[in-house]
Coordinates of C-alpha atoms and ligand atoms in Angstrom, one line a residue:
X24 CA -2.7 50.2 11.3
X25 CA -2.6 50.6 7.4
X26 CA -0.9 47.6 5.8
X27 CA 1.8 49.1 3.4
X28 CA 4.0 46.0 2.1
X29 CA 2.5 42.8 1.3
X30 CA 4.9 39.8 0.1
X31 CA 3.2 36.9 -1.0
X32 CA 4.6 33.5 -2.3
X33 CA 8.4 35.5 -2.5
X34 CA 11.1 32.7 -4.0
X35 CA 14.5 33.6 -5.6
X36 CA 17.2 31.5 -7.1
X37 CA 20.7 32.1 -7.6
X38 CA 21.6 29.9 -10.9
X39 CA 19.7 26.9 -9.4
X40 CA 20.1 27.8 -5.8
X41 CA 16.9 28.2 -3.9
X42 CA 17.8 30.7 -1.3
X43 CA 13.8 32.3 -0.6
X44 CA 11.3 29.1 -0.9
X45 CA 8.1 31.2 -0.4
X46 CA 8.1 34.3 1.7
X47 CA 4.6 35.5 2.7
X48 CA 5.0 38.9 5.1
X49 CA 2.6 41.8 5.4
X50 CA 4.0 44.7 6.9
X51 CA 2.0 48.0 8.3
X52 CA 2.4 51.6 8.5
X53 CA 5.1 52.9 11.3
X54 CA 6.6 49.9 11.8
X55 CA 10.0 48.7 12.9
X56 CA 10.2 45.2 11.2
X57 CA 13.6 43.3 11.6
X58 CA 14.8 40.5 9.8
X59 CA 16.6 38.2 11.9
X60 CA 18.7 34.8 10.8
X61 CA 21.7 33.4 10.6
X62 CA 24.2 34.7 7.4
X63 CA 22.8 33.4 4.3
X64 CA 19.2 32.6 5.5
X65 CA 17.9 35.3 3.0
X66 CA 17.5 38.5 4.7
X67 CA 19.6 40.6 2.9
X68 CA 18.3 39.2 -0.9
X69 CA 14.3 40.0 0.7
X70 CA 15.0 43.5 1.6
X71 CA 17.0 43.8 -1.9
X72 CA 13.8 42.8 -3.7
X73 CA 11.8 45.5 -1.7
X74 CA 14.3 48.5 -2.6
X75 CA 14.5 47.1 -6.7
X76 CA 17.4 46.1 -6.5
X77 CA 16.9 42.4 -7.0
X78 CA 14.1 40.7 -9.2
X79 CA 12.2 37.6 -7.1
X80 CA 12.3 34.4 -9.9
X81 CA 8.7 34.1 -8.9
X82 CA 5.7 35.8 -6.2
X83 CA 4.6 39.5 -5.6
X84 CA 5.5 42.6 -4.0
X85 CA 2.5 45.1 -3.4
X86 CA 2.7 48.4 -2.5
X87 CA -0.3 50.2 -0.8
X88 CA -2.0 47.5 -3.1
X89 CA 0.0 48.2 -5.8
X90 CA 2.7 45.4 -7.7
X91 CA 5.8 46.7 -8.0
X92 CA 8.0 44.2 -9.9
X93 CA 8.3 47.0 -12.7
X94 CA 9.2 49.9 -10.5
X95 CA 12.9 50.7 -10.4
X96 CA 14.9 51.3 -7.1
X97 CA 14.8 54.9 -7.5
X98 CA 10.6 55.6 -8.1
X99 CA 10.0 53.5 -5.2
X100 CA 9.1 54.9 -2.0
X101 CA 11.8 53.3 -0.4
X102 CA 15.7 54.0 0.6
X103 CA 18.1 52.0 1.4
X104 CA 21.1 52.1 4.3
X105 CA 23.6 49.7 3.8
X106 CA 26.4 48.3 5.9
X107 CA 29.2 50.3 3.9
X108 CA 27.3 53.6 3.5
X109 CA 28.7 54.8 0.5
X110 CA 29.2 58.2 1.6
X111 CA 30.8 60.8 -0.9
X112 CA 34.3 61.4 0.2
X113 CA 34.5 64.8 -1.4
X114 CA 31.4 66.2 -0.1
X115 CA 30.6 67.7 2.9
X116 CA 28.0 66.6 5.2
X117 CA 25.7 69.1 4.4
X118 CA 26.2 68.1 0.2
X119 CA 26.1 64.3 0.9
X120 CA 22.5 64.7 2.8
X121 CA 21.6 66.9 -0.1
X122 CA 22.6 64.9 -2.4
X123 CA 19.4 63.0 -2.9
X124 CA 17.4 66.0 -2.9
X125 CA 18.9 67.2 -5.6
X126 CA 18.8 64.7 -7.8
X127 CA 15.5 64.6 -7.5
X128 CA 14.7 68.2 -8.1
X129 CA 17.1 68.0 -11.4
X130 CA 14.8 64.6 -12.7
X131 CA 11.6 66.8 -11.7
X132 CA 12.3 69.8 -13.8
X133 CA 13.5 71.1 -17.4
X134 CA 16.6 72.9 -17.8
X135 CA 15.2 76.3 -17.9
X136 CA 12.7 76.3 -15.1
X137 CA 15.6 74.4 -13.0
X138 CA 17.9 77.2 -13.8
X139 CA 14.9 79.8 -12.4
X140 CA 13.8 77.9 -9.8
X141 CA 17.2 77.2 -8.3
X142 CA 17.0 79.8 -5.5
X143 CA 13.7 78.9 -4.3
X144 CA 14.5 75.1 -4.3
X145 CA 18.1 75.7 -2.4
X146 CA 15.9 77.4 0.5
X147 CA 13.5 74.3 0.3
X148 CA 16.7 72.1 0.0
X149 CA 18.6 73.6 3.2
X150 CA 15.9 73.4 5.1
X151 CA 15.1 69.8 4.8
X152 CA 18.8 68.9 5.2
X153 CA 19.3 71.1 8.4
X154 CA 16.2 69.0 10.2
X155 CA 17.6 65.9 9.0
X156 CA 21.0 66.6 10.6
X157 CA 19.1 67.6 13.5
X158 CA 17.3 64.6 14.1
X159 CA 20.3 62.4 13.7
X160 CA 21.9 64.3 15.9
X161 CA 24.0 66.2 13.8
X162 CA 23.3 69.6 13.8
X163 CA 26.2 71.8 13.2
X164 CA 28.1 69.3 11.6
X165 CA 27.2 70.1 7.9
X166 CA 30.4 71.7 6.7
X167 CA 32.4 69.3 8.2
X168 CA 34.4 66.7 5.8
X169 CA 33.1 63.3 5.5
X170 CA 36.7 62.0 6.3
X171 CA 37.0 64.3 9.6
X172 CA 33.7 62.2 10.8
X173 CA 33.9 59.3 13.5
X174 CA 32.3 56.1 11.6
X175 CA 29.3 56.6 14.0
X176 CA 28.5 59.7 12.5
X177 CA 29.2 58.7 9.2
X178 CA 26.9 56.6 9.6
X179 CA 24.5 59.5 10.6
X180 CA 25.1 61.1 7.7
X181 CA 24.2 57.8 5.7
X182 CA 20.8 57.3 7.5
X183 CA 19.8 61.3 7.2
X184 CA 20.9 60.8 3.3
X185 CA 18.2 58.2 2.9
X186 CA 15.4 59.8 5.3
X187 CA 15.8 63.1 3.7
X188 CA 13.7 62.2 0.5
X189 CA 10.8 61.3 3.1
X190 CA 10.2 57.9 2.1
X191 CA 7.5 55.8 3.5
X192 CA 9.9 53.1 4.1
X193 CA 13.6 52.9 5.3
X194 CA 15.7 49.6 4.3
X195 CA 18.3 49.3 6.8
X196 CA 20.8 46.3 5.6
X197 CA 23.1 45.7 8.6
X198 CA 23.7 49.6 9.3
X199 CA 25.5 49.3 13.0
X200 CA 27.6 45.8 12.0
X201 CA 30.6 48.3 11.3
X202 CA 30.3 50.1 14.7
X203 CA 31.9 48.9 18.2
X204 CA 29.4 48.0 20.8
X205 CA 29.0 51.2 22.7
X206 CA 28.3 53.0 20.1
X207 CA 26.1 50.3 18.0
X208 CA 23.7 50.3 21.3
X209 CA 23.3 54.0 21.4
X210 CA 22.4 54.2 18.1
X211 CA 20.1 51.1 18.1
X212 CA 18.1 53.2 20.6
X213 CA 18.9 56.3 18.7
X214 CA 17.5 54.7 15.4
X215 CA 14.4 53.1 17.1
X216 CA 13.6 57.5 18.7
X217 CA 13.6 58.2 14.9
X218 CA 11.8 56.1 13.4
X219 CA 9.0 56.9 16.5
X220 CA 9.6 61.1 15.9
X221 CA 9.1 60.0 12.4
X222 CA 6.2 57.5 11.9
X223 CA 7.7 55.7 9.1
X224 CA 8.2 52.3 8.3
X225 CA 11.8 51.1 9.1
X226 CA 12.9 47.1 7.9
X227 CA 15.9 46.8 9.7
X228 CA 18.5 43.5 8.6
X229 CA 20.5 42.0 11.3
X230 CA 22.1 38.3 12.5
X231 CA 22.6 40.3 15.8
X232 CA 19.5 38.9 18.2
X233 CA 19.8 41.3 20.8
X234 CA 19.5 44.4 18.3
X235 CA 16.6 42.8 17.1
X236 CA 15.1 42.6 20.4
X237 CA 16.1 45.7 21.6
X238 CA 14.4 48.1 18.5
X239 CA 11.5 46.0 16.7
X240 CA 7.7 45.9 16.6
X241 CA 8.2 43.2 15.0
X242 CA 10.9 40.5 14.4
X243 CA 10.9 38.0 11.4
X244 CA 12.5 35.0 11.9
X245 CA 14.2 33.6 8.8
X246 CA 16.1 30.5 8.2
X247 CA 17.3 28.7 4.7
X248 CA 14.7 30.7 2.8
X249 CA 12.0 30.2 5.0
X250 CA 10.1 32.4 7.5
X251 CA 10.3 30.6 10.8
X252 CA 8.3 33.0 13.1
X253 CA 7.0 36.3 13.0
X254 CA 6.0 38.3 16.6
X255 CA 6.6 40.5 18.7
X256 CA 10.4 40.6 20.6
X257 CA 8.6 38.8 24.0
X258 CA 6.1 36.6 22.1
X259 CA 9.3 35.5 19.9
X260 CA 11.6 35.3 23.3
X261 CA 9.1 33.8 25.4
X262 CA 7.1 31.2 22.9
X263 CA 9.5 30.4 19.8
X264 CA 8.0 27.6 18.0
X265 CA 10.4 25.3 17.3
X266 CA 13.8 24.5 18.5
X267 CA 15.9 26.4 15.5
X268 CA 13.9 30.1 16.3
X269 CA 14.3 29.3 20.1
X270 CA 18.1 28.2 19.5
X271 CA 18.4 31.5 17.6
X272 CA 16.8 34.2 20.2
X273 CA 18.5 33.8 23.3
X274 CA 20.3 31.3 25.1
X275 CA 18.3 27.9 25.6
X276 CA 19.0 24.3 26.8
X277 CA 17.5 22.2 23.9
X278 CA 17.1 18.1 24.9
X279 CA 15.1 16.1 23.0
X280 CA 12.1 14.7 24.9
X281 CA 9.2 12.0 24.6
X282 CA 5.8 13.1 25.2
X283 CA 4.3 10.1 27.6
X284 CA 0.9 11.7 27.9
X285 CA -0.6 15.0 28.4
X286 CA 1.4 17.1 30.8
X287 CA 4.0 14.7 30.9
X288 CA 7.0 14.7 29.2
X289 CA 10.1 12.6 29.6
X290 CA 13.5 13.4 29.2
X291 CA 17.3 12.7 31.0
X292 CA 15.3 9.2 32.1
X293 CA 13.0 11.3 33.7
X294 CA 9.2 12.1 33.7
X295 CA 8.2 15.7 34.4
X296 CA 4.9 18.2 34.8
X297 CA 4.7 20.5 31.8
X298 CA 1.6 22.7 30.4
X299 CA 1.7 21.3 27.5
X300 CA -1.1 18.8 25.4
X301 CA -2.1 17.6 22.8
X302 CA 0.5 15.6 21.4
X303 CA 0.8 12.1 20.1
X304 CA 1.2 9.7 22.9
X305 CA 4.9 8.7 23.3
X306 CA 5.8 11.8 20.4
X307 CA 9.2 13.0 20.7
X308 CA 9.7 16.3 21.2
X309 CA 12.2 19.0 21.9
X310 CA 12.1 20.2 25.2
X311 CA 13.4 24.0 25.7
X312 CA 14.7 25.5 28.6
X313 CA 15.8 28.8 29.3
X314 CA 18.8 29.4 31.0
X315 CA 17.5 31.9 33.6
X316 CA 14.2 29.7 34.4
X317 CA 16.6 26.8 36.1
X318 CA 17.2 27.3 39.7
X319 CA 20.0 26.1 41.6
X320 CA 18.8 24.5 44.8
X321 CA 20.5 21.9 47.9
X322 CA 21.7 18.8 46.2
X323 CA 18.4 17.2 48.2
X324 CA 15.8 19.6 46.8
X325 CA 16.7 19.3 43.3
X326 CA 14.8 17.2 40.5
X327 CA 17.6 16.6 38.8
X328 CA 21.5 17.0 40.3
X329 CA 24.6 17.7 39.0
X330 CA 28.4 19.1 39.6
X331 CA 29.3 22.6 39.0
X332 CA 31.7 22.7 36.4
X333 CA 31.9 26.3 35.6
X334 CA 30.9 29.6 36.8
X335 CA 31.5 33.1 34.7
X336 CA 30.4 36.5 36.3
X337 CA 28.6 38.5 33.2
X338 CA 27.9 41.7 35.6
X339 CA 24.4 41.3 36.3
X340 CA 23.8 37.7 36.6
X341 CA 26.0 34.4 36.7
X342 CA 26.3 32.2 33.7
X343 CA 27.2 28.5 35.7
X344 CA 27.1 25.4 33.7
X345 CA 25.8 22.0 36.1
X346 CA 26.8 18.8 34.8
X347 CA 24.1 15.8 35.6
X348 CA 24.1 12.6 34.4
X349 CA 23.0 12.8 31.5
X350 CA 23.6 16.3 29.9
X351 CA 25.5 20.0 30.6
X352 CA 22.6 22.4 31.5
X353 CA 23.3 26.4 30.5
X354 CA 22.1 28.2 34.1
X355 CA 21.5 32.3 34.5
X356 CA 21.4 32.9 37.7
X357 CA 22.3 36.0 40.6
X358 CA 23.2 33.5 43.1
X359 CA 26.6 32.6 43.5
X360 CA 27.7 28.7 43.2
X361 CA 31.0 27.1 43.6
X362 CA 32.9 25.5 41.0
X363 CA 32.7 21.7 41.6
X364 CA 29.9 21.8 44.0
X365 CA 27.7 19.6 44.0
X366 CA 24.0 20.6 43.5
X367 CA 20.5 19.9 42.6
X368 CA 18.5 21.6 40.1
X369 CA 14.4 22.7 39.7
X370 CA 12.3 24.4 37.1
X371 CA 9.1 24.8 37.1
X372 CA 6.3 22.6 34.9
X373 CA 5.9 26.4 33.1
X374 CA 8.9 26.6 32.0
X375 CA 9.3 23.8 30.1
X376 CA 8.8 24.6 26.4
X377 CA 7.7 21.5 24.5
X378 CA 8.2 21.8 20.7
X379 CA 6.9 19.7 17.8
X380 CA 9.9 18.1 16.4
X381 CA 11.5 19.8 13.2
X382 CA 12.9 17.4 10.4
X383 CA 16.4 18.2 9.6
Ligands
ATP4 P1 24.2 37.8 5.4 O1 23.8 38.2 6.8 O2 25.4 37.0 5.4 O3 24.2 38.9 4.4 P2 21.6 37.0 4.5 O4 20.7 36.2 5.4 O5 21.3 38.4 4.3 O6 23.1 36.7 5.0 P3 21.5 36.7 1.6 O7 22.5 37.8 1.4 O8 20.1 37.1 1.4 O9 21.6 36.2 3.1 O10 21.9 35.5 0.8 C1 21.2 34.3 0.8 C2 21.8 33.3 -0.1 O11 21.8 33.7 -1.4 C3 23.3 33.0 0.3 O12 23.6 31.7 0.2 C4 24.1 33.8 -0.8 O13 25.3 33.2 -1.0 C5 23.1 33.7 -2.0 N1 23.3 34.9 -2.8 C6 22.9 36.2 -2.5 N2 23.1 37.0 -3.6 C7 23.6 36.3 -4.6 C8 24.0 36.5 -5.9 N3 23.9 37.8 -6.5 N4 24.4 35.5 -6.7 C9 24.4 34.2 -6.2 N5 24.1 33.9 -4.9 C10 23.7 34.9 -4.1

């Protein structure tokens, strides 16, 4: 794969606020890259520096090789989707995808030619706009007024409007936070279908985990300016590498830990296997587990045992929390337990996840 976007040494301040402190990201041809944090980790304010819309205080931007500090928003081969798409009230569908398109055509030619060119160009111009709407799943729709439009397809509209210019890249800040959640997961796996029919590079925003594990190649992990992890949804779900990315991506039962030797970690008073080395003797650690990798056993088989001190059905599985002595541990689990029962709990050495400690 071509890389097409490479960020080194990004930082911006906001009047003495550091919110990036060095991004370095590379980011290839027909990718789905997400950006995933909490609100204000930086997400939004890296994308905006891509598109031109913000300038970074100091580090580069290339494109295809190329620096692009200079280039404004609109010569850039990117677009942008945002949250509140902006649409024009006035226009109809079919206008508000063209929109762009003709812009364009007006900045590409003089007055005269664009006055004799105009019929060829509106053939050129309905064309593109009548595939876009197709592949968002609009077709028919383009005399329809933007106000007569469910804010799912508005938000169609808004995403055909930016592809229609073919650029190489599509920015996507937050487009599905306005929708409810039926409709944000078909379009999650509507939007990843078009970026695949496509083969263009989409960098999606999002503080919404599962979005960003349902649709990316690739998820960037960002928190207070800083890129925690990059990898792929499993490699990020399955190995995080430290306790604020593993906190972040899915449910987990972080305790902090003492490595007594190789294999061995201690926690809850306890010493168990684990597959992890290397670590200083007697280093503490976190210790992740994942809720669905804790099984609920006999009160006699478990390494560790506890009360059951509440159960929720979630439709596939059962979220049960086990008080023990020492902590409350977070279970998944498609065995029923009672509340207040009393039971033991196992896990395997493999699914203990031992983290070098972060400082705070
Ligand atoms: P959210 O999901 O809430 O948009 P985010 O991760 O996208 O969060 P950013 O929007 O990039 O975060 O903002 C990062 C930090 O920069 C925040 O603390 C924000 O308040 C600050 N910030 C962003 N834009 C500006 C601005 N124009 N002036 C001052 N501070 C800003």
């Amino acid at each position: 794969m071509k890389k097409l976007i490479e960020i080194k040494g990004l930082t911006k301040e906001f009047g003495g606020n550091v919110v990036l402190k060095g991004i370095d990201l590379d980011i290839y041809e027909n990718e789905f890259v997400t950006f995933l944090g909490p609100s204000g980790c930086g997400k939004t304010t890296t994308l905006r520096i891509i598109g031109g819309f913000e300038q970074a205080s100091s580090g580069v931007v290339l494109f295809d090789g190329k620096n692009i500090e200079n280039e404004p928003a609109f010569k850039r081969q990117t677009n942008t989707v945002f949250q509140r798409y902006a649409l024009f009230p006035h226009l109809n569908v079919f206008e508000n995808v063209a929109f762009g398109l003709r812009i364009k055509e007006n900045n590409k030619t003089s007055f005269f030619k664009r006055f004799k060119k105009n019929k060829e160009s509106e053939a050129i111009i309905r064309e593109k706009v009548l595939k876009m709407l197709k592949i968002v799943g609009l077709e028919g729709f383009e005399n329809r007024s933007i106000n007569r439009l469910s804010g799912g397809q508005q938000q169609r509209v808004a995403i055909a409007r930016a592809l229609v210019n073919e650029p190489k890249v599509l920015l996507l800040d937050e487009p599905l936070a306005a929708l409810d959640l039926k409709l944000r997961q078909d379009m999650q796996y509507e939007l990843k279908e078009i970026q695949r029919n496509l083969g263009i590079t989409f960098i999606f925003v999002t503080h919404d985990q599962e979005e960003a594990l349902t649709m990316s190649d690739k998820i960037v992990v960002m928190h207070e300016g800083i890129i925690q992890q990059v990898g792929t949804p499993e490699g990020i779900y399955n190995e995080p590498v430290n306790r604020i990315v593993a906190d972040f991506i899915g449910e987990s039962n972080i305790i902090n830990g003492i490595m007594r030797e190789d294999f061995k970690v201690e926690f809850d008073n306890q010493i168990f296997d684990c597959v992890d080395k290397g670590f200083k003797l007697n280093e503490p650690v976190d210790v992740v587990i994942r809720p669905e990798d804790i099984d609920i056993v006999p009160i006699e088989k478990g390494l560790m045992q506890g009360e059951v001190t509440s159960v929720v059905f979630k439709g596939v599985h059962f979220e049960i929390e086990v008080k023990t002595a020492y902590r409350e541990f977070l279970i998944h689990t498609t065995d029923y337990s009672a509340l207040g029962s009393k039971v033991g709990l196992t896990l395997n050495p493999d699914d203990i996840h031992i983290m070098e400690k972060m400082e705070w």
